[in-house]
């Protein structure tokens, strides 16, 4: 038996066990072993690296019939690589990342990770819930950012692969103990990544808690639809379905107001190149060093929040979400010192993030949609990165 066949056979056994755990035996019985051949959806696992404490980190490679290949790490639940065809069918990796574990541990500015327990900022690392004040790490000037010193982006997630029809995916789980990073309650967290046959990465989040707490989960992928390491993102045309936003103070904490975007250089209701107004002297843009703002999305339910078109490659990304907000971050803190997956340096603004979320600092703003989760309630949210092309 050739060794690759042997490997596949072993993988099929491993994954069948995984399915049983994640989805129950009924689905397993109907699920044949699959392979990467003939454009069929597939999933495989390899060792990616070992943490200083000895924990082994895996990388899963998911393929679909639409020409996409997505790599996901058990470290941080990181989307390490997203290969997508351009309008002529040529694939490129459109997300920023590293080719090794050590760079993720030591220097990652949240590339591709699951971000939590609270994505974005909490002012002065402090919030009060049911009369009790909780203190969190201040890891961003005076504020708490992206879950603290060791947030969900730096945790090891359990991964169970599955296949359903033309889709393949991973069920990622992590249990955050009561008090971790200062947050109350044991938080049982599940993020299901699904790569569909029609070139979507779907992320279904679920969490439950043992005590009242706050939660705000997102994915922090940086995109460059020209391909990572292939220049800046200033020519990408962005459209965001938001009429309002949450302006920030000097430390990027919302003031609490939600003014209209009309007449400001932050208004993306009509498709506009990211670079067109990025150096505008508007106070909000200078505060963010570019765009680093939460948009109050129009509408409710699962809807298109943003559409990005990259004219040279013809690649299109739609972000679809049920969340009330979307942080548009134009990669202002990238500074040309990080070397990415393909061996090239990442200059300022060579990637952008569109983080679906609740509004930053919601625990300290009673007028913002609530991020409180209580025992017995289930936190659920869905975000989809949908890829396509225009010619
Ligand atoms: C988010 C924040 C930014 C920055 C990046 C990571 O997008 O809003 O200010 O912290 O994450 O560098």
PDB file of C-alpha atoms in Angstrom, residues 64-68 84-85 195-201 385-388:
ATOM      1  CA  UNK A  64     -13.674  22.128  -1.213  1.00  0.00           C
ATOM      2  CA  UNK A  65     -14.807  21.616  -4.798  1.00  0.00           C
ATOM      3  CA  UNK A  66     -14.736  25.376  -5.490  1.00  0.00           C
ATOM      4  CA  UNK A  67     -10.943  25.634  -5.529  1.00  0.00           C
ATOM      5  CA  UNK A  68     -10.512  26.806  -1.951  1.00  0.00           C
ATOM      6  CA  UNK A  84      -9.093  31.504  -3.074  1.00  0.00           C
ATOM      7  CA  UNK A  85      -9.130  31.568  -6.901  1.00  0.00           C
ATOM      8  CA  UNK A 195     -15.938  25.427   4.434  1.00  0.00           C
ATOM      9  CA  UNK A 196     -18.868  25.095   2.038  1.00  0.00           C
ATOM     10  CA  UNK A 197     -18.911  24.028  -1.601  1.00  0.00           C
ATOM     11  CA  UNK A 198     -19.777  27.581  -2.662  1.00  0.00           C
ATOM     12  CA  UNK A 199     -16.609  29.140  -1.207  1.00  0.00           C
ATOM     13  CA  UNK A 200     -17.864  30.316   2.131  1.00  0.00           C
ATOM     14  CA  UNK A 201     -16.164  30.030   5.490  1.00  0.00           C
ATOM     15  CA  UNK A 385     -16.724  35.080   4.869  1.00  0.00           C
ATOM     16  CA  UNK A 386     -18.183  34.548   1.364  1.00  0.00           C
ATOM     17  CA  UNK A 387     -15.725  34.588  -1.554  1.00  0.00           C
ATOM     18  CA  UNK A 388     -16.522  35.089  -5.229  1.00  0.00           C
TER      19      UNK A 388
END
